[in-house]
Amino acid sequence: MCGIVAACARRNVVPVLVEGLKALEYRGYDSAGVLVETGDSFRRARTQGKVRELENLLAADPLDGSTGIAHTRWATHGAPNTRNAHPHVSGDLVGVVHNGIIENHAELRDELVARGYHFDTETDSEVVAHLVHAHLQDGDDLRTATQRAVARLHGAYAIAVVSAGEPGRAIGARQGSPLVVGVGEGENFLASDVQALIRTTRHYIFLEEGDLVDIDRDSVTVIDRDGNEVQRPVKASELSADAVEKGEYRHYMLKEIHEQPRAIADTLEARIAADHILPNIFGVDTETLLRQVRFVQIVACGTSYHAGLVARYWLEELAGIPCAVEVASEYRYRQTVVPPGTLFVAISQSGETADTLAAMRASRSRGHLGVFAVCNAPESSLVREADLVLMTRAGPEIGVASTKAFTTQLAALALLSLELGRINGLDDATYRRHVSELATLPRVIGETLAMEPAIAALAERFVHKQHALFLGRGTHHPVALEGALKLKEISYIHAEAYPAGELKHGPLALVDDHMPVIAVAPNNQLLEKLKSNLEEVRARGGELFVFADADTGLSLDDTRGQIINIGAGGDFIAPAVFTVPLQLLAYHVAVLRGTDVDQPRNLAKSVTVE
Ligand code: G6P
């Protein structure tokens, strides 16, 4: 997945394009490029690496033009080098940026080569430039040429196309990848999302799947998948520019970790009163649907999948509803058996993850009651297509490693579990106790964040490690999975997580004095079992780091590890609370190892390709 921006204005658009790319680096950051129209031709600048490399290039050799396109890449086809960087061109006539994957690119390439086209890159995207060029040669105008070109594409795309033959105009199209129109005063824009343009305009048109859009500085024309001109509403974005600033923090990830009390409070606001959930928080008249739920199928990817794993424990315990959780890339291609009364729950921070969207769409033909989305992006495809929606209100999350999105997802899923519990006969006292406990989550996480100096000191013991093992039981097994994911993605230390009871079935063979073992030990009914598992580690000379409730009675010789006491919160909210020190640990280990914390190698924030 990549980020794209396009602009048609009366001023030099290069600063807008580059600013937009910086905001889109969460989508990929291995190469970047910009192309502007200059009279009857183009000029472009491309480079391997991040957008700041492109800025350096532009500082040395500036570009200037009032219409242009730009791209930040996450390589799928072809190495991340300058030659493969977008924008791609066809002759001096067509410039294209593309996000997505053209699945039939090889076939189209053969056809275009037979027609005399020469390919400069190894990308799937270059076929789009030549296809448009070929249609222009056949006499089409740019809109029709693009329409006919995209009709040939299989797979996913968001594209922006310009032609030197029709200056001042850009065509966008989307199918399976996001694209918005930014509507300005005497200028119009295209971008992969609102964040890219938030300093330029607050007014947006959210394109639908299959839409094509024709913009110039004064007009925006949207054509739907059937070729009809349609009016899509112009919406005002409430996203503030400050929300995407780092402020006083060294990294976005650290800022986002510290924003968790506020983000969770916002997610719970106006949804719970002191000890009960307010009516209709999932939408008016949703209780009728929720009353029919007999089974819950959760589907998600990455960190969101871990949130789903926690929710399974809550749904079965509080609502007595059986629940399955599966990663979306598996679910979408599998023959599934859907029990009657199954609610499909999709969890996604971005609401644009290709596998999650595809799984959600596949669920439509598999006989589910409906789709319930837990999402952080109000205008995302997931939110627009779901039947019921519960928004997390984390605000924009820029760091690739997800933090506040995860804990707000937990807060949202706690609400769903309790609501289904209330409907399914959870006793009133337990229901009220849990809601009251949930209300304390922002405060308890705030207290937990105060442990940061101790965790930063602990991080020093991990700097030279190559591997780490995370253990947890019950709802804390997903917490261990999330802790291991955080550590591996930003510090590049190989980390695995296991349910502590599985230790003896394999991973114990790895334990020696080079293998730190991190355990999550809340004081719950599984504590004694966990203690036995920790003894198994200790007996093999393993170094143990235990995040534990203050009253667990655990003790350790400091030379062989450390107990880190976590502020007391209740058992229900503990998964969210215990996640926080693991986030901080991963963060400080990564900082000490000097990695790129916010943009770890090979990853991207929003994965809009399969
Ligand atoms: C990528 C991100 C993860 C995220 C996952 C799912 O892998 O790097 O942080 O958890 O996608 O994304 P979603 O937007 O669907 O939650």
Coordinates of C-alpha atoms and ligand atoms in Angstrom, one line a residue:
M1 CA 0.0 0.0 0.0
C2 CA 1.2 3.4 -0.9
G3 CA 0.1 7.0 -0.5
I4 CA -1.0 9.2 -3.4
V5 CA -1.7 12.9 -3.7
A6 CA -2.8 15.0 -6.7
A7 CA -3.4 18.8 -7.0
C8 CA -4.9 21.2 -9.6
A9 CA -4.4 24.8 -8.5
R10 CA -3.4 28.3 -9.5
R11 CA -0.2 28.2 -7.3
N12 CA 2.8 26.0 -7.2
V13 CA 1.5 22.7 -5.8
V14 CA 4.8 21.1 -5.0
P15 CA 4.7 22.1 -1.3
V16 CA 1.1 20.8 -0.9
L17 CA 2.1 17.5 -2.6
V18 CA 5.2 17.0 -0.4
E19 CA 3.3 17.9 2.8
G20 CA 0.6 15.5 1.8
L21 CA 3.2 12.7 1.2
K22 CA 4.6 13.3 4.6
A23 CA 1.2 12.7 6.2
L24 CA 0.8 9.6 4.1
E25 CA 4.1 8.0 5.0
Y26 CA 2.2 5.7 7.4
R27 CA 1.1 3.9 4.2
G28 CA 4.7 3.2 3.0
Y29 CA 8.0 4.9 3.0
D30 CA 10.5 3.1 0.8
S31 CA 10.6 5.6 -2.1
A32 CA 8.9 8.8 -3.1
G33 CA 8.3 10.9 -6.1
V34 CA 6.5 14.0 -7.5
L35 CA 5.6 15.0 -11.0
V36 CA 4.4 18.4 -12.2
E37 CA 3.1 19.7 -15.5
T38 CA 5.3 22.3 -17.1
G39 CA 3.8 23.8 -20.2
D40 CA 3.2 20.9 -22.6
S41 CA 5.5 18.5 -20.8
F42 CA 6.3 17.1 -17.3
R43 CA 9.1 17.3 -14.8
R44 CA 9.5 14.7 -12.1
A45 CA 11.7 14.0 -9.1
R46 CA 12.0 10.5 -7.6
T47 CA 14.1 9.0 -4.9
Q48 CA 14.6 5.8 -2.9
G49 CA 13.9 6.3 0.8
K50 CA 11.6 8.6 2.7
V51 CA 9.9 11.8 1.7
R52 CA 12.6 13.8 3.5
E53 CA 15.0 12.4 0.8
L54 CA 12.7 13.8 -1.8
E55 CA 12.6 17.1 -0.1
N56 CA 16.4 17.2 -0.2
L57 CA 16.3 16.5 -3.9
L58 CA 13.8 19.2 -4.4
A59 CA 15.8 21.7 -2.4
A60 CA 18.8 21.1 -4.7
D61 CA 16.7 21.1 -7.9
P62 CA 13.3 22.7 -7.3
L63 CA 10.1 21.8 -9.2
D64 CA 7.3 24.3 -9.9
G65 CA 3.9 23.6 -11.4
S66 CA 0.3 24.2 -10.7
T67 CA -0.9 20.6 -11.5
G68 CA 0.9 17.6 -10.2
I69 CA 0.8 14.1 -8.7
A70 CA 2.9 12.5 -6.0
H71 CA 3.5 9.2 -4.3
T72 CA 5.1 7.5 -1.3
R73 CA 5.7 3.8 -1.9
W74 CA 5.6 0.5 0.0
A75 CA 7.0 -1.9 -2.6
T76 CA 5.0 -4.9 -3.8
H77 CA 6.3 -5.5 -7.3
G78 CA 9.9 -4.5 -7.9
A79 CA 12.6 -3.4 -5.5
P80 CA 12.2 -0.2 -3.6
N81 CA 14.7 1.9 -5.7
T82 CA 14.5 5.1 -7.7
R83 CA 13.7 3.4 -11.0
N84 CA 10.6 1.8 -9.6
A85 CA 9.5 4.8 -7.7
H86 CA 6.3 6.5 -8.9
P87 CA 5.1 8.6 -10.6
H88 CA 5.4 6.5 -13.7
V89 CA 5.1 8.0 -17.2
S90 CA 4.3 6.9 -20.6
G91 CA 6.3 8.9 -23.1
D92 CA 6.0 12.7 -22.4
L93 CA 2.2 12.4 -22.3
V94 CA 0.9 10.5 -19.3
G95 CA 1.9 10.5 -15.6
V96 CA 0.4 8.1 -13.1
V97 CA 0.5 7.3 -9.4
H98 CA -1.0 4.1 -8.1
N99 CA -1.8 2.5 -4.8
G100 CA -2.9 -1.2 -4.8
I101 CA -2.0 -4.3 -6.8
I102 CA -2.9 -4.9 -10.5
E103 CA -3.3 -8.7 -10.5
N104 CA -3.3 -9.0 -14.3
H105 CA -0.3 -6.8 -14.8
A106 CA 1.7 -9.5 -16.6
E107 CA -0.9 -10.1 -19.2
L108 CA -1.4 -6.4 -19.8
R109 CA 2.3 -5.9 -20.0
D110 CA 2.6 -8.5 -22.7
E111 CA -0.2 -6.9 -24.6
L112 CA 1.3 -3.4 -24.4
V113 CA 4.8 -4.7 -25.3
A114 CA 3.3 -6.3 -28.4
R115 CA 1.9 -2.9 -29.2
G116 CA 5.3 -1.4 -29.0
Y117 CA 5.4 0.0 -25.4
H118 CA 8.7 -0.1 -23.5
F119 CA 8.7 -0.7 -19.8
D120 CA 11.1 1.2 -17.6
T121 CA 10.2 -0.4 -14.3
E122 CA 9.4 -3.8 -12.7
T123 CA 6.2 -2.5 -11.1
D124 CA 2.7 -3.6 -11.8
S125 CA 1.7 0.1 -11.9
E126 CA 3.4 1.1 -15.0
V127 CA 0.8 -0.7 -17.1
V128 CA -1.7 1.9 -16.1
A129 CA 0.4 4.7 -17.6
H130 CA 0.8 2.9 -20.9
L131 CA -2.8 1.7 -21.1
V132 CA -4.0 5.3 -20.7
H133 CA -1.5 6.4 -23.2
A134 CA -2.7 3.8 -25.7
H135 CA -6.3 5.0 -25.3
L136 CA -5.2 8.6 -25.7
Q137 CA -3.5 7.6 -29.0
D138 CA -6.8 6.0 -30.1
G139 CA -8.4 9.5 -29.8
D140 CA -10.0 9.4 -26.3
D141 CA -9.8 12.3 -24.0
L142 CA -8.1 11.8 -20.6
R143 CA -11.3 10.9 -18.7
T144 CA -12.4 8.3 -21.2
A145 CA -8.9 7.0 -21.6
T146 CA -8.7 6.4 -17.9
Q147 CA -12.1 5.0 -17.7
R148 CA -11.3 2.5 -20.4
A149 CA -7.9 1.7 -18.8
V150 CA -9.3 1.0 -15.4
A151 CA -12.0 -1.2 -16.9
R152 CA -9.1 -3.6 -17.9
L153 CA -7.6 -3.7 -14.4
H154 CA -8.1 -6.7 -12.0
G155 CA -7.1 -6.2 -8.4
A156 CA -7.1 -3.1 -6.3
Y157 CA -6.2 0.4 -7.2
A158 CA -6.5 4.0 -6.3
I159 CA -4.9 6.1 -9.1
A160 CA -4.3 9.6 -10.1
V161 CA -3.5 10.4 -13.8
V162 CA -2.4 13.5 -15.6
S163 CA -1.7 14.2 -19.2
A164 CA 0.5 16.8 -20.7
G165 CA -2.0 17.0 -23.5
E166 CA -4.7 18.2 -21.1
P167 CA -2.9 20.5 -18.7
G168 CA -4.6 21.6 -15.4
R169 CA -6.7 18.3 -15.2
A170 CA -6.3 15.2 -13.1
I171 CA -8.4 12.0 -13.1
G172 CA -8.7 9.8 -10.1
A173 CA -10.2 6.3 -9.7
R174 CA -10.7 3.9 -6.9
Q175 CA -11.5 0.2 -6.6
G176 CA -10.4 -1.5 -3.4
S177 CA -8.0 1.2 -2.3
P178 CA -9.0 4.5 -0.6
L179 CA -9.2 7.9 -2.4
V180 CA -10.7 11.2 -1.3
V181 CA -11.3 14.5 -3.1
G182 CA -10.2 17.6 -1.2
V183 CA -12.3 20.5 -2.3
G184 CA -10.7 24.0 -2.1
E185 CA -11.3 27.5 -3.3
G186 CA -10.2 27.6 -6.9
E187 CA -8.2 24.5 -6.4
N188 CA -9.0 20.8 -6.0
F189 CA -7.0 17.8 -4.8
L190 CA -7.0 14.0 -4.5
A191 CA -5.4 12.0 -1.7
S192 CA -5.4 8.6 -0.1
D193 CA -6.9 10.1 3.0
V194 CA -7.9 13.3 4.7
Q195 CA -4.8 13.7 6.8
A196 CA -2.7 14.4 3.6
L197 CA -4.7 17.6 2.9
I198 CA -5.8 18.7 6.4
R199 CA -3.6 21.9 6.2
T200 CA -5.0 22.7 2.7
T201 CA -8.7 22.2 2.9
R202 CA -11.3 21.0 5.4
H203 CA -13.9 19.9 2.7
Y204 CA -13.9 16.4 1.3
I205 CA -15.8 14.1 -1.0
F206 CA -15.4 10.4 -0.1
L207 CA -15.4 8.4 -3.2
E208 CA -17.3 5.1 -3.4
E209 CA -15.8 1.9 -4.8
G210 CA -15.7 2.0 -8.6
D211 CA -15.9 5.8 -8.7
L212 CA -13.9 7.8 -11.2
V213 CA -13.3 11.6 -10.6
D214 CA -12.3 14.3 -13.0
I215 CA -10.9 17.4 -11.3
D216 CA -9.5 20.7 -12.4
R217 CA -9.0 23.8 -10.3
D218 CA -12.6 24.9 -10.6
S219 CA -14.6 21.7 -10.8
V220 CA -15.0 18.2 -9.5
T221 CA -17.1 15.6 -11.5
V222 CA -17.7 12.1 -10.1
I223 CA -18.7 9.2 -12.3
D224 CA -19.9 6.0 -10.7
R225 CA -19.0 2.4 -11.6
D226 CA -21.9 2.4 -14.1
G227 CA -20.6 5.4 -15.9
N228 CA -23.2 7.8 -14.6
E229 CA -22.3 11.3 -13.3
V230 CA -23.3 11.4 -9.6
Q231 CA -23.3 14.0 -6.8
R232 CA -21.4 12.8 -3.7
P233 CA -21.8 15.0 -0.6
V234 CA -19.1 17.4 0.4
K235 CA -18.3 16.8 4.0
A236 CA -16.4 19.0 6.5
S237 CA -13.6 17.2 8.3
E238 CA -13.3 17.6 12.1
L239 CA -9.8 16.4 12.1
S240 CA -7.5 19.0 13.6
A241 CA -4.1 19.6 12.2
D242 CA -2.7 19.4 15.8
A243 CA -3.9 15.8 16.0
V244 CA -1.2 14.8 13.5
E245 CA 1.7 16.7 15.2
K246 CA 4.3 15.1 17.4
G247 CA 4.3 18.1 19.9
E248 CA 6.7 17.7 22.7
Y249 CA 7.3 14.0 22.2
R250 CA 10.3 12.5 20.5
H251 CA 8.2 10.0 18.6
Y252 CA 4.5 9.7 17.6
M253 CA 4.5 6.3 19.2
L254 CA 5.4 7.8 22.6
K255 CA 2.8 10.6 22.2
E256 CA 0.2 8.0 21.3
I257 CA 1.1 5.8 24.3
H258 CA 0.6 8.8 26.6
E259 CA -2.7 9.8 24.9
Q260 CA -4.3 6.6 26.0
P261 CA -6.1 7.9 29.0
R262 CA -7.7 10.6 27.0
A263 CA -8.4 8.3 24.0
I264 CA -10.2 5.8 26.2
A265 CA -12.1 8.4 28.1
D266 CA -13.3 9.8 24.7
T267 CA -14.2 6.3 23.6
L268 CA -16.3 5.8 26.7
E269 CA -17.8 9.3 26.8
A270 CA -21.5 9.5 26.5
R271 CA -21.6 5.8 26.2
I272 CA -21.6 4.8 29.8
A273 CA -23.1 6.4 32.9
A274 CA -21.7 5.6 36.4
D275 CA -22.6 1.9 36.3
H276 CA -24.5 1.2 33.1
I277 CA -24.2 1.5 29.4
L278 CA -26.4 4.2 27.8
P279 CA -29.1 3.1 25.4
N280 CA -28.6 3.0 21.6
I281 CA -24.9 3.4 21.6
F282 CA -24.6 1.1 18.7
G283 CA -27.3 3.0 16.8
V284 CA -31.1 3.4 17.2
D285 CA -33.1 0.2 17.3
T286 CA -30.0 -2.1 17.3
E287 CA -31.2 -4.1 20.3
T288 CA -33.5 -6.1 18.1
L289 CA -30.5 -7.3 16.1
L290 CA -28.3 -7.8 19.2
R291 CA -31.1 -10.0 20.7
Q292 CA -30.8 -12.4 17.8
V293 CA -27.0 -13.0 18.3
R294 CA -26.2 -16.6 19.2
F295 CA -22.6 -16.6 18.0
V296 CA -19.9 -14.0 17.3
Q297 CA -17.3 -14.3 14.6
I298 CA -14.5 -11.8 15.0
V299 CA -12.2 -11.0 12.1
A300 CA -9.2 -8.7 12.1
C301 CA -5.5 -8.3 11.4
G302 CA -2.4 -7.5 13.4
T303 CA -3.0 -5.7 16.7
S304 CA -6.7 -5.5 16.0
Y305 CA -6.7 -9.3 15.9
H306 CA -5.2 -9.3 19.4
A307 CA -8.0 -7.1 20.6
G308 CA -10.5 -9.6 19.2
L309 CA -8.7 -12.4 21.1
V310 CA -9.3 -10.6 24.4
A311 CA -13.0 -10.0 23.4
R312 CA -13.5 -13.7 23.0
Y313 CA -12.9 -14.3 26.7
W314 CA -15.3 -11.4 27.6
L315 CA -18.1 -12.5 25.3
E316 CA -18.1 -16.1 26.4
E317 CA -17.8 -15.2 30.1
L318 CA -20.1 -12.2 30.3
A319 CA -22.6 -12.9 27.5
G320 CA -22.4 -16.7 27.4
I321 CA -22.1 -16.3 23.6
P322 CA -19.7 -18.6 21.8
C323 CA -17.1 -16.6 19.8
A324 CA -14.5 -17.4 17.2
V325 CA -11.6 -15.1 16.3
E326 CA -9.7 -15.4 13.0
V327 CA -7.2 -13.4 11.0
A328 CA -8.9 -11.9 8.0
S329 CA -6.4 -13.2 5.4
E330 CA -7.4 -16.7 6.5
Y331 CA -11.1 -16.2 7.0
R332 CA -11.7 -14.6 3.6
Y333 CA -10.4 -17.7 1.6
R334 CA -11.8 -20.4 3.8
Q335 CA -15.0 -22.4 3.6
T336 CA -16.6 -21.4 6.8
V337 CA -19.5 -22.9 8.7
V338 CA -21.7 -20.1 10.0
P339 CA -24.0 -21.1 12.9
P340 CA -27.4 -19.5 12.9
G341 CA -27.5 -16.1 14.5
T342 CA -23.9 -15.2 13.9
L343 CA -22.8 -11.6 14.2
F344 CA -19.8 -10.8 12.1
V345 CA -17.5 -8.4 14.0
A346 CA -14.7 -6.6 12.1
I347 CA -12.1 -4.8 14.1
S348 CA -9.8 -2.3 12.3
Q349 CA -8.1 0.9 13.3
S350 CA -8.0 2.2 9.8
G351 CA -11.1 0.6 8.3
E352 CA -9.2 0.2 5.1
T353 CA -7.2 -3.0 5.7
A354 CA -7.7 -5.0 2.5
D355 CA -8.0 -8.4 4.1
T356 CA -10.4 -7.2 6.7
L357 CA -12.6 -5.5 4.1
A358 CA -12.6 -8.6 1.9
A359 CA -13.5 -10.8 4.8
M360 CA -16.3 -8.5 5.7
R361 CA -17.6 -8.5 2.1
A362 CA -17.3 -12.3 2.0
S363 CA -19.3 -12.5 5.2
R364 CA -22.3 -11.0 3.3
S365 CA -22.9 -14.1 1.3
R366 CA -22.3 -16.5 4.2
G367 CA -25.5 -15.9 6.1
H368 CA -24.4 -13.7 9.0
L369 CA -26.9 -11.6 10.9
G370 CA -25.0 -8.5 10.0
V371 CA -21.6 -6.7 10.2
F372 CA -20.6 -4.9 13.4
A373 CA -17.5 -2.7 12.9
V374 CA -15.1 -1.5 15.6
C375 CA -13.1 1.2 13.8
N376 CA -11.2 4.4 14.4
A377 CA -11.6 6.1 11.0
P378 CA -15.1 7.6 10.6
E379 CA -15.1 7.9 6.8
S380 CA -13.4 4.5 6.1
S381 CA -14.8 1.9 3.8
L382 CA -15.5 -0.4 6.8
V383 CA -17.6 2.1 8.6
R384 CA -19.5 2.9 5.4
E385 CA -20.3 -0.7 4.7
A386 CA -21.1 -2.0 8.2
D387 CA -24.6 -2.4 9.6
L388 CA -23.6 -1.5 13.1
V389 CA -20.6 0.7 14.1
L390 CA -18.9 1.4 17.3
M391 CA -16.2 4.1 16.7
T392 CA -13.1 4.2 18.8
R393 CA -12.2 7.8 19.4
A394 CA -8.4 7.4 19.5
G395 CA -7.7 10.2 17.1
P396 CA -5.2 9.7 14.3
E397 CA -2.6 7.1 15.1
I398 CA 0.6 7.8 13.1
G399 CA 3.2 5.5 14.7
V400 CA 3.1 2.2 12.7
A401 CA 3.1 0.2 15.9
S402 CA -0.5 0.5 17.1
T403 CA -0.9 1.5 20.8
K404 CA -3.9 3.8 21.6
A405 CA -5.9 2.2 18.8
F406 CA -5.6 -1.2 20.6
T407 CA -6.6 0.0 24.1
T408 CA -9.5 1.9 22.7
Q409 CA -10.6 -1.2 20.7
L410 CA -10.5 -3.1 24.0
A411 CA -12.7 -0.4 25.6
A412 CA -15.2 -0.6 22.7
L413 CA -15.2 -4.4 22.8
A414 CA -15.8 -4.3 26.5
L415 CA -18.9 -2.2 25.8
L416 CA -20.1 -4.7 23.2
S417 CA -19.5 -7.7 25.6
L418 CA -21.3 -6.0 28.4
E419 CA -24.2 -5.0 26.3
L420 CA -24.6 -8.5 24.9
G421 CA -24.2 -9.7 28.5
R422 CA -27.0 -7.5 29.7
I423 CA -29.3 -8.7 26.9
N424 CA -28.4 -12.4 27.7
G425 CA -29.0 -12.4 31.4
L426 CA -25.7 -11.3 33.0
D427 CA -26.7 -10.7 36.6
D428 CA -27.2 -7.0 37.3
A429 CA -24.6 -6.7 40.1
T430 CA -21.8 -8.2 37.9
Y431 CA -22.9 -6.0 35.0
R432 CA -22.8 -2.8 37.1
R433 CA -19.5 -3.7 38.7
H434 CA -17.9 -4.3 35.3
V435 CA -19.2 -1.0 33.8
S436 CA -18.0 0.9 36.9
E437 CA -14.6 -0.7 36.5
L438 CA -14.4 0.1 32.9
A439 CA -15.1 3.8 33.8
T440 CA -11.8 3.7 35.9
L441 CA -9.7 2.6 32.9
P442 CA -8.5 6.1 31.8
R443 CA -7.3 6.8 35.4
V444 CA -5.7 3.5 36.0
I445 CA -3.8 3.7 32.6
G446 CA -2.7 7.2 33.6
E447 CA -1.2 5.8 36.8
T448 CA 0.5 3.0 34.9
L449 CA 2.1 5.5 32.6
A450 CA 3.9 7.0 35.6
M451 CA 6.0 3.8 35.6
E452 CA 7.8 4.9 32.5
P453 CA 11.2 5.7 34.1
A454 CA 11.4 2.3 35.7
I455 CA 10.5 0.6 32.4
A456 CA 13.0 2.7 30.5
A457 CA 15.7 1.5 32.9
L458 CA 14.5 -2.1 32.4
A459 CA 14.8 -1.7 28.7
E460 CA 18.6 -1.5 29.0
R461 CA 18.6 -5.2 29.9
F462 CA 17.1 -6.1 26.5
V463 CA 19.3 -4.0 24.2
H464 CA 21.7 -6.8 23.3
K465 CA 19.2 -9.6 23.3
Q466 CA 18.3 -11.4 20.1
H467 CA 15.1 -13.2 21.3
A468 CA 12.4 -12.8 23.9
L469 CA 9.6 -15.0 25.1
F470 CA 6.3 -13.5 26.3
L471 CA 3.9 -15.5 28.5
G472 CA 0.4 -14.9 29.7
R473 CA -2.7 -16.9 30.6
G474 CA -6.4 -16.2 29.9
T475 CA -7.1 -12.7 28.7
H476 CA -3.4 -12.0 29.2
H477 CA -2.3 -14.4 26.5
P478 CA -3.4 -11.9 23.8
V479 CA -1.7 -9.2 25.9
A480 CA 1.5 -11.2 25.7
L481 CA 1.0 -11.6 21.9
E482 CA 0.6 -7.9 21.6
G483 CA 3.7 -7.3 23.8
A484 CA 5.7 -9.6 21.6
L485 CA 4.4 -8.0 18.4
K486 CA 5.3 -4.5 19.7
L487 CA 8.9 -5.6 20.5
K488 CA 9.5 -7.4 17.3
E489 CA 8.1 -4.7 15.0
I490 CA 10.0 -1.8 16.4
S491 CA 13.1 -3.2 18.0
Y492 CA 13.6 -6.1 15.5
I493 CA 14.2 -8.4 18.4
H494 CA 12.7 -11.8 17.6
A495 CA 9.8 -12.2 20.1
E496 CA 7.2 -14.9 20.5
A497 CA 4.3 -15.2 22.9
Y498 CA 2.7 -18.4 24.3
P499 CA 0.0 -19.2 26.7
A500 CA 2.1 -20.0 29.8
G501 CA 0.6 -23.5 30.0
E502 CA 2.1 -24.3 26.6
L503 CA 5.6 -23.6 27.7
K504 CA 6.3 -27.2 28.5
H505 CA 5.2 -28.3 25.0
G506 CA 8.1 -26.8 23.2
P507 CA 9.3 -23.3 23.9
L508 CA 10.9 -24.4 27.2
A509 CA 13.6 -25.9 25.1
L510 CA 14.7 -22.4 24.1
V511 CA 15.0 -21.1 27.6
D512 CA 18.6 -20.5 28.8
D513 CA 20.4 -17.4 30.1
H514 CA 20.2 -15.7 26.8
M515 CA 16.5 -15.9 26.6
P516 CA 14.6 -13.3 28.6
V517 CA 11.1 -14.4 29.5
I518 CA 8.5 -11.6 30.0
A519 CA 5.4 -12.7 31.9
V520 CA 2.2 -10.8 32.5
A521 CA 0.9 -11.8 36.0
P522 CA -2.3 -10.1 37.2
N523 CA -3.7 -11.3 40.4
N524 CA -6.5 -13.5 39.1
Q525 CA -7.6 -17.1 39.4
L526 CA -4.8 -18.2 37.1
L527 CA -2.0 -16.7 39.1
E528 CA -1.0 -19.9 40.9
K529 CA -0.9 -21.8 37.6
L530 CA 1.3 -19.0 36.2
K531 CA 3.6 -19.1 39.1
S532 CA 4.3 -22.8 38.4
N533 CA 5.1 -21.9 34.8
L534 CA 7.5 -19.2 36.0
E535 CA 9.2 -21.8 38.2
E536 CA 9.7 -23.9 35.2
V537 CA 11.6 -21.0 33.5
R538 CA 13.6 -20.3 36.7
A539 CA 14.7 -23.9 37.0
R540 CA 16.2 -23.7 33.5
G541 CA 18.3 -20.6 34.2
G542 CA 16.0 -18.3 32.3
E543 CA 15.9 -14.5 33.1
L544 CA 12.4 -13.5 34.2
F545 CA 10.7 -10.2 33.9
V546 CA 7.3 -10.3 35.5
F547 CA 4.7 -7.5 35.2
A548 CA 2.6 -8.3 38.2
D549 CA -0.2 -6.8 40.4
A550 CA 1.3 -5.5 43.6
D551 CA -0.4 -8.1 45.7
T552 CA 0.7 -11.3 43.9
G553 CA 3.4 -12.2 46.5
L554 CA 5.9 -12.9 43.7
S555 CA 9.5 -12.4 44.5
L556 CA 12.7 -12.8 42.5
D557 CA 16.4 -12.4 42.9
D558 CA 17.2 -9.2 40.9
T559 CA 20.2 -10.8 39.2
R560 CA 17.9 -13.3 37.5
G561 CA 15.2 -11.0 36.5
Q562 CA 12.8 -8.5 38.0
I563 CA 9.3 -8.1 39.2
I564 CA 7.6 -4.9 38.0
N565 CA 4.5 -4.0 40.0
I566 CA 1.6 -2.6 38.1
G567 CA -1.0 -0.2 39.7
A568 CA -4.1 -2.0 40.8
G569 CA -7.1 -1.9 38.6
G570 CA -9.8 -4.6 38.4
D571 CA -9.5 -7.9 36.6
F572 CA -11.8 -6.9 33.8
I573 CA -9.8 -3.9 32.6
A574 CA -6.4 -5.6 33.4
P575 CA -5.7 -6.6 29.7
A576 CA -5.7 -2.9 28.7
V577 CA -3.7 -1.9 31.8
F578 CA -1.0 -4.6 31.4
T579 CA -0.6 -3.7 27.7
V580 CA 0.8 -0.3 28.6
P581 CA 4.1 -1.4 30.2
L582 CA 4.7 -3.7 27.3
Q583 CA 4.2 -0.9 24.9
L584 CA 6.7 1.3 26.9
L585 CA 9.2 -1.6 27.1
A586 CA 9.1 -2.1 23.3
Y587 CA 9.4 1.7 22.8
H588 CA 12.4 2.1 25.1
V589 CA 14.2 -0.9 23.8
A590 CA 13.8 0.4 20.2
V591 CA 15.0 3.8 21.1
L592 CA 18.1 2.3 22.8
R593 CA 18.7 0.2 19.7
G594 CA 18.4 3.2 17.5
T595 CA 15.7 1.9 15.2
D596 CA 13.2 4.0 13.3
V597 CA 10.5 3.7 16.0
D598 CA 7.6 5.4 14.1
Q599 CA 8.4 3.8 10.7
P600 CA 10.0 0.4 11.3
R601 CA 11.6 -1.2 8.3
N602 CA 9.4 -3.2 5.8
L603 CA 6.1 -2.3 7.5
A604 CA 3.3 0.1 6.9
K605 CA 0.5 1.5 9.0
S606 CA -2.4 0.8 6.7
V607 CA -2.2 -2.3 4.7
T608 CA -4.6 -1.7 1.8
V609 CA -3.1 -4.6 -0.3
E610 CA -3.6 -8.3 0.3
Ligands
G6P1 C1 -0.8 -3.1 10.0 C2 -0.3 -2.2 11.1 C3 -0.8 -2.7 12.4 C4 -2.3 -3.0 12.4 C5 -2.7 -3.9 11.2 C6 -4.2 -4.0 11.1 O1 0.0 -4.3 10.1 O2 1.1 -2.0 11.1 O3 -0.5 -1.8 13.4 O4 -2.7 -3.6 13.6 O5 -2.2 -3.4 10.0 O6 -4.7 -2.7 10.8 P1 -6.1 -2.2 11.0 O7 -6.1 -0.8 10.5 O8 -7.0 -3.0 10.3 O9 -6.4 -2.2 12.5

